[in-house]
Amino acid sequence: MEKAIDRLYGLQFSKQPYHVHFTNIIKNINTHWHEYYEMELVIFADKAYTIINGKKIAVQSGSVFFLTPSDFHAWLFEDGGQIRVASLSFTLDAVSSRIGCELLEIGATAALALEDEELMCWTNEFTMLKNEYDKTDEYDEAFAQNILERICLLILQKARKYSKKEKEEILLMPVLEYLKKNFRKKITVDQLATLIHISPKYFPMYFSKNTGGMSMMKYLNKLRVDYAASLLAVSDMSVEQIAFDAGFCSSSYFSRTFKQYYKMSPLEYRKLEYKK
């Protein structure tokens, strides 16, 4: 069992608000997470697995994963296993507000499966974006953004077949992004209302209206308990440590809230996950 979850800050996006690279991976990569959004396109895979938020998924050629800053993942291999993957990392500043909003809506995706022709098409898009990124004197920012947004639209089109969630209004996007990045911290209604320039008094009703009736606190607690559930599954941290790491003010409140969502206590959930 992993005793800690590593956070990777590696990319600073000093050149552009995105980074794309192709790499071969043959060794396990421990559970980690990022400050940015990430798409992983698996071009080739053999005896490979990924773990996303505690869920183990077999990886195949044509598998696609989309990860947000609130998700963590790992790569695992059997003897002789390997993958070739195209990785696209970016901030939401790199795409239009509408696309950014829809990416926030779908959240992390389990493996999306591409047919051979689709894989070829997606690989070409990633290759074009990398070629543009590597340019120095002739870099075309508008062209690069167009490719990046095409890739985003491809994953949105594919992911919509797996999700029926209602679309949030674009105005709410800064709030949802802030919550996904900062749910482990103390967050107030005043902070969130300021992000979209509306009255704190009106904010709770506005948030609920545009998230299918979910209150801000329920949305926040859902982020926290889902994160905590993943930690329970992949680490040996104590329940108290996980409670505070997930943003709860006490372990007792965390346990009550966790049971509301998962219908069992945190320790019962951990024992259940250990048996899998």
PDB file of C-alpha atoms in Angstrom:
ATOM      1  CA  MET A   1       0.000   0.000   0.000  1.00  0.00           C
ATOM      2  CA  GLU A   2       1.178   3.487  -0.776  1.00  0.00           C
ATOM      3  CA  LYS A   3       1.765   5.588   2.319  1.00  0.00           C
ATOM      4  CA  ALA A   4       1.464   8.947   0.634  1.00  0.00           C
ATOM      5  CA  ILE A   5      -0.001  10.564  -2.416  1.00  0.00           C
ATOM      6  CA  ASP A   6       2.488  12.624  -4.417  1.00  0.00           C
ATOM      7  CA  ARG A   7       1.536  15.880  -6.051  1.00  0.00           C
ATOM      8  CA  LEU A   8       3.437  16.747  -9.191  1.00  0.00           C
ATOM      9  CA  TYR A   9       4.030  20.409 -10.006  1.00  0.00           C
ATOM     10  CA  GLY A  10       6.390  19.674 -12.892  1.00  0.00           C
ATOM     11  CA  LEU A  11       4.873  21.877 -15.604  1.00  0.00           C
ATOM     12  CA  GLN A  12       4.982  25.654 -15.259  1.00  0.00           C
ATOM     13  CA  PHE A  13       3.551  26.461 -18.711  1.00  0.00           C
ATOM     14  CA  SER A  14       6.158  29.161 -19.189  1.00  0.00           C
ATOM     15  CA  LYS A  15       5.906  29.000 -22.982  1.00  0.00           C
ATOM     16  CA  GLN A  16       2.221  28.280 -23.633  1.00  0.00           C
ATOM     17  CA  PRO A  17      -0.763  27.376 -21.400  1.00  0.00           C
ATOM     18  CA  TYR A  18      -0.443  23.758 -22.526  1.00  0.00           C
ATOM     19  CA  HIS A  19       2.179  21.055 -22.994  1.00  0.00           C
ATOM     20  CA  VAL A  20       2.058  17.939 -25.177  1.00  0.00           C
ATOM     21  CA  HIS A  21       4.498  15.054 -25.389  1.00  0.00           C
ATOM     22  CA  PHE A  22       4.722  11.430 -26.484  1.00  0.00           C
ATOM     23  CA  THR A  23       6.398   8.955 -24.167  1.00  0.00           C
ATOM     24  CA  ASN A  24       6.979   5.254 -23.625  1.00  0.00           C
ATOM     25  CA  ILE A  25       6.371   4.019 -20.070  1.00  0.00           C
ATOM     26  CA  ILE A  26       7.631   0.663 -18.844  1.00  0.00           C
ATOM     27  CA  LYS A  27       7.834   1.201 -15.067  1.00  0.00           C
ATOM     28  CA  ASN A  28       5.119   1.770 -12.469  1.00  0.00           C
ATOM     29  CA  ILE A  29       4.335   5.413 -11.698  1.00  0.00           C
ATOM     30  CA  ASN A  30       3.036   5.959  -8.168  1.00  0.00           C
ATOM     31  CA  THR A  31      -0.242   7.659  -7.391  1.00  0.00           C
ATOM     32  CA  HIS A  32       0.009  11.395  -8.088  1.00  0.00           C
ATOM     33  CA  TRP A  33      -1.981  14.439  -9.073  1.00  0.00           C
ATOM     34  CA  HIS A  34      -1.464  17.758 -10.853  1.00  0.00           C
ATOM     35  CA  GLU A  35      -2.455  21.408 -10.703  1.00  0.00           C
ATOM     36  CA  TYR A  36      -3.566  21.264 -14.327  1.00  0.00           C
ATOM     37  CA  TYR A  37      -5.911  19.324 -16.611  1.00  0.00           C
ATOM     38  CA  GLU A  38      -4.612  16.309 -18.445  1.00  0.00           C
ATOM     39  CA  MET A  39      -5.643  14.088 -21.362  1.00  0.00           C
ATOM     40  CA  GLU A  40      -3.918  10.750 -21.819  1.00  0.00           C
ATOM     41  CA  LEU A  41      -4.215   9.049 -25.227  1.00  0.00           C
ATOM     42  CA  VAL A  42      -2.895   5.482 -25.180  1.00  0.00           C
ATOM     43  CA  ILE A  43      -1.427   4.658 -28.587  1.00  0.00           C
ATOM     44  CA  PHE A  44      -0.137   1.216 -27.637  1.00  0.00           C
ATOM     45  CA  ALA A  45      -0.566  -0.867 -24.485  1.00  0.00           C
ATOM     46  CA  ASP A  46       0.445  -4.293 -23.245  1.00  0.00           C
ATOM     47  CA  LYS A  47      -0.156  -5.669 -19.734  1.00  0.00           C
ATOM     48  CA  ALA A  48      -0.885  -2.175 -18.440  1.00  0.00           C
ATOM     49  CA  TYR A  49      -3.320  -0.688 -15.930  1.00  0.00           C
ATOM     50  CA  THR A  50      -4.156   2.721 -14.575  1.00  0.00           C
ATOM     51  CA  ILE A  51      -5.704   3.621 -11.241  1.00  0.00           C
ATOM     52  CA  ILE A  52      -7.939   6.702 -11.258  1.00  0.00           C
ATOM     53  CA  ASN A  53      -9.242   7.851  -7.881  1.00  0.00           C
ATOM     54  CA  GLY A  54      -8.720   4.358  -6.491  1.00  0.00           C
ATOM     55  CA  LYS A  55     -10.342   2.477  -9.390  1.00  0.00           C
ATOM     56  CA  LYS A  56      -8.140   0.039 -11.317  1.00  0.00           C
ATOM     57  CA  ILE A  57      -8.732   0.035 -15.080  1.00  0.00           C
ATOM     58  CA  ALA A  58      -7.173  -2.194 -17.732  1.00  0.00           C
ATOM     59  CA  VAL A  59      -5.495  -0.074 -20.417  1.00  0.00           C
ATOM     60  CA  GLN A  60      -5.708  -0.890 -24.120  1.00  0.00           C
ATOM     61  CA  SER A  61      -4.610   0.763 -27.334  1.00  0.00           C
ATOM     62  CA  GLY A  62      -7.158   3.519 -27.939  1.00  0.00           C
ATOM     63  CA  SER A  63      -7.921   4.140 -24.260  1.00  0.00           C
ATOM     64  CA  VAL A  64      -8.424   7.820 -23.434  1.00  0.00           C
ATOM     65  CA  PHE A  65      -8.460   9.405 -19.981  1.00  0.00           C
ATOM     66  CA  PHE A  66      -9.343  12.961 -18.955  1.00  0.00           C
ATOM     67  CA  LEU A  67      -8.181  14.142 -15.516  1.00  0.00           C
ATOM     68  CA  THR A  68      -8.905  17.307 -13.544  1.00  0.00           C
ATOM     69  CA  PRO A  69      -6.816  18.896 -10.749  1.00  0.00           C
ATOM     70  CA  SER A  70      -8.940  17.069  -8.154  1.00  0.00           C
ATOM     71  CA  ASP A  71      -8.174  13.594  -9.543  1.00  0.00           C
ATOM     72  CA  PHE A  72      -5.189  11.365  -8.896  1.00  0.00           C
ATOM     73  CA  HIS A  73      -3.907   8.416 -10.836  1.00  0.00           C
ATOM     74  CA  ALA A  74      -1.110   5.871 -11.261  1.00  0.00           C
ATOM     75  CA  TRP A  75       0.304   3.535 -13.920  1.00  0.00           C
ATOM     76  CA  LEU A  76       0.868  -0.165 -13.169  1.00  0.00           C
ATOM     77  CA  PHE A  77       2.470  -2.887 -15.295  1.00  0.00           C
ATOM     78  CA  GLU A  78       2.751  -6.640 -15.220  1.00  0.00           C
ATOM     79  CA  ASP A  79       6.126  -8.155 -16.127  1.00  0.00           C
ATOM     80  CA  GLY A  80       7.058  -6.976 -19.610  1.00  0.00           C
ATOM     81  CA  GLY A  81       4.191  -4.504 -19.737  1.00  0.00           C
ATOM     82  CA  GLN A  82       4.478  -1.149 -21.474  1.00  0.00           C
ATOM     83  CA  ILE A  83       2.503   1.684 -23.037  1.00  0.00           C
ATOM     84  CA  ARG A  84       3.073   4.488 -25.510  1.00  0.00           C
ATOM     85  CA  VAL A  85       0.996   7.479 -24.551  1.00  0.00           C
ATOM     86  CA  ALA A  86       0.378  10.988 -25.843  1.00  0.00           C
ATOM     87  CA  SER A  87      -0.104  13.345 -22.892  1.00  0.00           C
ATOM     88  CA  LEU A  88      -1.725  16.752 -23.187  1.00  0.00           C
ATOM     89  CA  SER A  89      -1.584  19.003 -20.131  1.00  0.00           C
ATOM     90  CA  PHE A  90      -3.212  22.419 -20.066  1.00  0.00           C
ATOM     91  CA  THR A  91      -4.955  25.099 -18.032  1.00  0.00           C
ATOM     92  CA  LEU A  92      -8.481  26.252 -18.779  1.00  0.00           C
ATOM     93  CA  ASP A  93      -7.028  29.578 -19.929  1.00  0.00           C
ATOM     94  CA  ALA A  94      -5.926  27.735 -23.069  1.00  0.00           C
ATOM     95  CA  VAL A  95      -9.490  27.091 -24.295  1.00  0.00           C
ATOM     96  CA  SER A  96     -12.713  29.065 -24.704  1.00  0.00           C
ATOM     97  CA  SER A  97     -14.939  29.534 -21.672  1.00  0.00           C
ATOM     98  CA  ARG A  98     -17.662  27.361 -23.189  1.00  0.00           C
ATOM     99  CA  ILE A  99     -15.321  24.423 -23.778  1.00  0.00           C
ATOM    100  CA  GLY A 100     -13.809  24.903 -20.340  1.00  0.00           C
ATOM    101  CA  CYS A 101     -17.280  24.801 -18.805  1.00  0.00           C
ATOM    102  CA  GLU A 102     -18.133  21.564 -20.567  1.00  0.00           C
ATOM    103  CA  LEU A 103     -14.838  19.976 -19.541  1.00  0.00           C
ATOM    104  CA  LEU A 104     -15.641  20.814 -15.932  1.00  0.00           C
ATOM    105  CA  GLU A 105     -19.049  19.235 -16.428  1.00  0.00           C
ATOM    106  CA  ILE A 106     -17.793  15.825 -17.510  1.00  0.00           C
ATOM    107  CA  GLY A 107     -15.081  15.682 -14.849  1.00  0.00           C
ATOM    108  CA  ALA A 108     -12.674  12.764 -14.797  1.00  0.00           C
ATOM    109  CA  THR A 109     -13.601  10.036 -17.257  1.00  0.00           C
ATOM    110  CA  ALA A 110     -13.063   6.333 -16.964  1.00  0.00           C
ATOM    111  CA  ALA A 111     -11.470   4.822 -20.038  1.00  0.00           C
ATOM    112  CA  LEU A 112     -13.065   5.983 -23.264  1.00  0.00           C
ATOM    113  CA  ALA A 113     -12.420   3.448 -26.016  1.00  0.00           C
ATOM    114  CA  LEU A 114     -11.447   4.527 -29.538  1.00  0.00           C
ATOM    115  CA  GLU A 115     -11.769   2.458 -32.677  1.00  0.00           C
ATOM    116  CA  ASP A 116      -8.658   2.139 -34.879  1.00  0.00           C
ATOM    117  CA  GLU A 117      -9.699   4.971 -37.224  1.00  0.00           C
ATOM    118  CA  GLU A 118     -10.541   7.226 -34.281  1.00  0.00           C
ATOM    119  CA  LEU A 119      -7.186   6.482 -32.651  1.00  0.00           C
ATOM    120  CA  MET A 120      -5.406   7.453 -35.857  1.00  0.00           C
ATOM    121  CA  CYS A 121      -7.387  10.704 -36.050  1.00  0.00           C
ATOM    122  CA  TRP A 122      -6.708  11.604 -32.415  1.00  0.00           C
ATOM    123  CA  THR A 123      -3.018  10.737 -32.721  1.00  0.00           C
ATOM    124  CA  ASN A 124      -2.740  13.052 -35.732  1.00  0.00           C
ATOM    125  CA  GLU A 125      -4.292  15.907 -33.734  1.00  0.00           C
ATOM    126  CA  PHE A 126      -1.865  15.390 -30.845  1.00  0.00           C
ATOM    127  CA  THR A 127       1.044  15.215 -33.312  1.00  0.00           C
ATOM    128  CA  MET A 128       0.028  18.472 -35.029  1.00  0.00           C
ATOM    129  CA  LEU A 129      -0.255  20.219 -31.674  1.00  0.00           C
ATOM    130  CA  LYS A 130       3.171  18.970 -30.577  1.00  0.00           C
ATOM    131  CA  ASN A 131       4.736  20.076 -33.863  1.00  0.00           C
ATOM    132  CA  GLU A 132       3.273  23.552 -33.386  1.00  0.00           C
ATOM    133  CA  TYR A 133       4.366  23.672 -29.756  1.00  0.00           C
ATOM    134  CA  ASP A 134       7.957  22.784 -30.705  1.00  0.00           C
ATOM    135  CA  LYS A 135       8.220  25.689 -33.143  1.00  0.00           C
ATOM    136  CA  THR A 136      10.161  28.761 -32.108  1.00  0.00           C
ATOM    137  CA  ASP A 137      10.115  31.548 -34.694  1.00  0.00           C
ATOM    138  CA  GLU A 138       6.963  30.519 -36.573  1.00  0.00           C
ATOM    139  CA  TYR A 139       4.692  29.535 -33.682  1.00  0.00           C
ATOM    140  CA  ASP A 140       1.031  30.285 -34.531  1.00  0.00           C
ATOM    141  CA  GLU A 141      -0.919  30.751 -31.300  1.00  0.00           C
ATOM    142  CA  ALA A 142      -4.334  30.868 -32.981  1.00  0.00           C
ATOM    143  CA  PHE A 143      -3.636  27.684 -34.932  1.00  0.00           C
ATOM    144  CA  ALA A 144      -2.410  25.893 -31.806  1.00  0.00           C
ATOM    145  CA  GLN A 145      -5.503  26.913 -29.838  1.00  0.00           C
ATOM    146  CA  ASN A 146      -7.681  25.670 -32.689  1.00  0.00           C
ATOM    147  CA  ILE A 147      -6.028  22.234 -32.545  1.00  0.00           C
ATOM    148  CA  LEU A 148      -6.257  22.125 -28.749  1.00  0.00           C
ATOM    149  CA  GLU A 149      -9.943  22.965 -28.813  1.00  0.00           C
ATOM    150  CA  ARG A 150     -10.565  20.338 -31.516  1.00  0.00           C
ATOM    151  CA  ILE A 151      -9.009  17.750 -29.210  1.00  0.00           C
ATOM    152  CA  CYS A 152     -11.199  18.959 -26.347  1.00  0.00           C
ATOM    153  CA  LEU A 153     -14.286  18.716 -28.541  1.00  0.00           C
ATOM    154  CA  LEU A 154     -13.333  15.175 -29.535  1.00  0.00           C
ATOM    155  CA  ILE A 155     -13.229  14.051 -25.915  1.00  0.00           C
ATOM    156  CA  LEU A 156     -16.425  15.955 -25.093  1.00  0.00           C
ATOM    157  CA  GLN A 157     -18.210  14.304 -27.994  1.00  0.00           C
ATOM    158  CA  LYS A 158     -17.009  10.885 -26.838  1.00  0.00           C
ATOM    159  CA  ALA A 159     -17.690  11.489 -23.140  1.00  0.00           C
ATOM    160  CA  ARG A 160     -21.259  12.720 -23.706  1.00  0.00           C
ATOM    161  CA  LYS A 161     -22.215   9.154 -24.567  1.00  0.00           C
ATOM    162  CA  TYR A 162     -21.274   8.244 -20.993  1.00  0.00           C
ATOM    163  CA  SER A 163     -22.850  11.136 -19.090  1.00  0.00           C
ATOM    164  CA  LYS A 164     -26.316  12.720 -18.954  1.00  0.00           C
ATOM    165  CA  LYS A 165     -25.497  15.490 -16.513  1.00  0.00           C
ATOM    166  CA  GLU A 166     -27.101  18.847 -17.240  1.00  0.00           C
ATOM    167  CA  LYS A 167     -24.838  21.634 -18.509  1.00  0.00           C
ATOM    168  CA  GLU A 168     -23.954  24.360 -16.033  1.00  0.00           C
ATOM    169  CA  GLU A 169     -24.191  27.892 -17.294  1.00  0.00           C
ATOM    170  CA  ILE A 170     -20.870  29.361 -18.415  1.00  0.00           C
ATOM    171  CA  LEU A 171     -20.978  32.002 -15.711  1.00  0.00           C
ATOM    172  CA  LEU A 172     -20.642  29.322 -13.044  1.00  0.00           C
ATOM    173  CA  MET A 173     -17.429  27.908 -14.527  1.00  0.00           C
ATOM    174  CA  PRO A 174     -14.987  29.952 -12.364  1.00  0.00           C
ATOM    175  CA  VAL A 175     -16.794  28.725  -9.246  1.00  0.00           C
ATOM    176  CA  LEU A 176     -16.685  25.069 -10.240  1.00  0.00           C
ATOM    177  CA  GLU A 177     -13.027  25.323 -11.202  1.00  0.00           C
ATOM    178  CA  TYR A 178     -12.216  27.038  -7.900  1.00  0.00           C
ATOM    179  CA  LEU A 179     -14.046  24.339  -5.925  1.00  0.00           C
ATOM    180  CA  LYS A 180     -12.286  21.510  -7.764  1.00  0.00           C
ATOM    181  CA  LYS A 181      -8.876  23.081  -7.097  1.00  0.00           C
ATOM    182  CA  ASN A 182      -9.472  24.261  -3.525  1.00  0.00           C
ATOM    183  CA  PHE A 183     -12.030  21.919  -1.942  1.00  0.00           C
ATOM    184  CA  ARG A 184      -9.477  20.892   0.695  1.00  0.00           C
ATOM    185  CA  LYS A 185      -9.381  24.473   2.011  1.00  0.00           C
ATOM    186  CA  LYS A 186     -11.920  26.495   3.955  1.00  0.00           C
ATOM    187  CA  ILE A 187     -14.319  28.055   1.424  1.00  0.00           C
ATOM    188  CA  THR A 188     -17.001  30.684   2.017  1.00  0.00           C
ATOM    189  CA  VAL A 189     -20.024  31.784   0.003  1.00  0.00           C
ATOM    190  CA  ASP A 190     -18.594  35.313  -0.133  1.00  0.00           C
ATOM    191  CA  GLN A 191     -15.439  34.003  -1.852  1.00  0.00           C
ATOM    192  CA  LEU A 192     -17.419  32.126  -4.482  1.00  0.00           C
ATOM    193  CA  ALA A 193     -19.910  34.925  -5.116  1.00  0.00           C
ATOM    194  CA  THR A 194     -17.025  37.338  -5.702  1.00  0.00           C
ATOM    195  CA  LEU A 195     -15.677  35.076  -8.469  1.00  0.00           C
ATOM    196  CA  ILE A 196     -18.773  35.633 -10.619  1.00  0.00           C
ATOM    197  CA  HIS A 197     -19.685  39.107  -9.325  1.00  0.00           C
ATOM    198  CA  ILE A 198     -23.074  38.333  -7.818  1.00  0.00           C
ATOM    199  CA  SER A 199     -24.542  38.959  -4.373  1.00  0.00           C
ATOM    200  CA  PRO A 200     -23.597  36.400  -1.681  1.00  0.00           C
ATOM    201  CA  LYS A 201     -27.255  36.423  -0.697  1.00  0.00           C
ATOM    202  CA  TYR A 202     -28.327  35.359  -4.195  1.00  0.00           C
ATOM    203  CA  PHE A 203     -25.424  32.965  -4.801  1.00  0.00           C
ATOM    204  CA  PRO A 204     -26.827  29.810  -3.086  1.00  0.00           C
ATOM    205  CA  MET A 205     -30.002  29.949  -5.166  1.00  0.00           C
ATOM    206  CA  TYR A 206     -28.055  30.635  -8.363  1.00  0.00           C
ATOM    207  CA  PHE A 207     -25.670  27.750  -7.702  1.00  0.00           C
ATOM    208  CA  SER A 208     -28.492  25.318  -6.990  1.00  0.00           C
ATOM    209  CA  LYS A 209     -30.412  26.403 -10.085  1.00  0.00           C
ATOM    210  CA  ASN A 210     -27.448  25.665 -12.358  1.00  0.00           C
ATOM    211  CA  THR A 211     -26.291  22.383 -10.801  1.00  0.00           C
ATOM    212  CA  GLY A 212     -29.532  20.426 -11.008  1.00  0.00           C
ATOM    213  CA  GLY A 213     -30.732  21.470  -7.552  1.00  0.00           C
ATOM    214  CA  MET A 214     -27.524  20.664  -5.652  1.00  0.00           C
ATOM    215  CA  SER A 215     -26.518  23.132  -2.954  1.00  0.00           C
ATOM    216  CA  MET A 216     -23.012  24.511  -2.855  1.00  0.00           C
ATOM    217  CA  MET A 217     -22.267  22.658   0.392  1.00  0.00           C
ATOM    218  CA  LYS A 218     -23.470  19.334  -1.000  1.00  0.00           C
ATOM    219  CA  TYR A 219     -21.354  19.871  -4.117  1.00  0.00           C
ATOM    220  CA  LEU A 220     -18.331  20.711  -1.973  1.00  0.00           C
ATOM    221  CA  ASN A 221     -18.875  17.783   0.359  1.00  0.00           C
ATOM    222  CA  LYS A 222     -19.230  15.433  -2.598  1.00  0.00           C
ATOM    223  CA  LEU A 223     -15.804  16.520  -3.871  1.00  0.00           C
ATOM    224  CA  ARG A 224     -14.372  16.008  -0.411  1.00  0.00           C
ATOM    225  CA  VAL A 225     -15.875  12.590   0.332  1.00  0.00           C
ATOM    226  CA  ASP A 226     -15.009  11.245  -3.137  1.00  0.00           C
ATOM    227  CA  TYR A 227     -11.432  12.377  -2.618  1.00  0.00           C
ATOM    228  CA  ALA A 228     -11.438  10.836   0.855  1.00  0.00           C
ATOM    229  CA  ALA A 229     -12.847   7.557  -0.491  1.00  0.00           C
ATOM    230  CA  SER A 230      -9.958   7.319  -2.924  1.00  0.00           C
ATOM    231  CA  LEU A 231      -7.453   7.940  -0.131  1.00  0.00           C
ATOM    232  CA  LEU A 232      -9.110   5.265   1.985  1.00  0.00           C
ATOM    233  CA  ALA A 233      -8.702   2.829  -0.891  1.00  0.00           C
ATOM    234  CA  VAL A 234      -5.081   3.518  -1.835  1.00  0.00           C
ATOM    235  CA  SER A 235      -3.322   4.744   1.331  1.00  0.00           C
ATOM    236  CA  ASP A 236      -2.878   3.714   4.962  1.00  0.00           C
ATOM    237  CA  MET A 237      -3.500   7.224   6.297  1.00  0.00           C
ATOM    238  CA  SER A 238      -5.716   7.352   9.389  1.00  0.00           C
ATOM    239  CA  VAL A 239      -9.351   8.395   9.084  1.00  0.00           C
ATOM    240  CA  GLU A 240      -8.541  11.556  11.030  1.00  0.00           C
ATOM    241  CA  GLN A 241      -5.671  12.423   8.669  1.00  0.00           C
ATOM    242  CA  ILE A 242      -7.864  11.842   5.637  1.00  0.00           C
ATOM    243  CA  ALA A 243     -10.679  13.935   7.107  1.00  0.00           C
ATOM    244  CA  PHE A 244      -8.468  16.986   7.527  1.00  0.00           C
ATOM    245  CA  ASP A 245      -6.632  16.403   4.235  1.00  0.00           C
ATOM    246  CA  ALA A 246      -9.993  16.352   2.425  1.00  0.00           C
ATOM    247  CA  GLY A 247     -11.032  19.662   3.968  1.00  0.00           C
ATOM    248  CA  PHE A 248     -13.303  18.616   6.836  1.00  0.00           C
ATOM    249  CA  CYS A 249     -13.062  20.463  10.129  1.00  0.00           C
ATOM    250  CA  SER A 250     -13.399  17.320  12.272  1.00  0.00           C
ATOM    251  CA  SER A 251     -13.220  13.562  11.851  1.00  0.00           C
ATOM    252  CA  SER A 252     -16.685  13.104  13.380  1.00  0.00           C
ATOM    253  CA  TYR A 253     -18.297  15.467  10.862  1.00  0.00           C
ATOM    254  CA  PHE A 254     -16.375  13.736   8.094  1.00  0.00           C
ATOM    255  CA  SER A 255     -17.608  10.308   9.197  1.00  0.00           C
ATOM    256  CA  ARG A 256     -21.236  11.481   9.306  1.00  0.00           C
ATOM    257  CA  THR A 257     -20.968  13.110   5.898  1.00  0.00           C
ATOM    258  CA  PHE A 258     -19.173  10.127   4.388  1.00  0.00           C
ATOM    259  CA  LYS A 259     -21.918   7.794   5.603  1.00  0.00           C
ATOM    260  CA  GLN A 260     -24.570  10.017   4.004  1.00  0.00           C
ATOM    261  CA  TYR A 261     -22.983   9.518   0.589  1.00  0.00           C
ATOM    262  CA  TYR A 262     -21.560   5.995   0.820  1.00  0.00           C
ATOM    263  CA  LYS A 263     -24.041   4.401   3.251  1.00  0.00           C
ATOM    264  CA  MET A 264     -21.207   3.055   5.393  1.00  0.00           C
ATOM    265  CA  SER A 265     -18.498   4.384   7.670  1.00  0.00           C
ATOM    266  CA  PRO A 266     -15.029   5.263   6.355  1.00  0.00           C
ATOM    267  CA  LEU A 267     -13.511   2.214   8.076  1.00  0.00           C
ATOM    268  CA  GLU A 268     -16.192  -0.083   6.627  1.00  0.00           C
ATOM    269  CA  TYR A 269     -15.460   1.356   3.183  1.00  0.00           C
ATOM    270  CA  ARG A 270     -11.717   0.775   3.628  1.00  0.00           C
ATOM    271  CA  LYS A 271     -12.260  -2.855   4.680  1.00  0.00           C
ATOM    272  CA  LEU A 272     -14.497  -3.383   1.671  1.00  0.00           C
ATOM    273  CA  GLU A 273     -11.860  -1.940  -0.662  1.00  0.00           C
ATOM    274  CA  TYR A 274      -9.119  -4.059   0.903  1.00  0.00           C
ATOM    275  CA  LYS A 275     -11.049  -7.200  -0.036  1.00  0.00           C
ATOM    276  CA  LYS A 276     -11.156  -6.293  -3.736  1.00  0.00           C
TER     277      LYS A 276
END
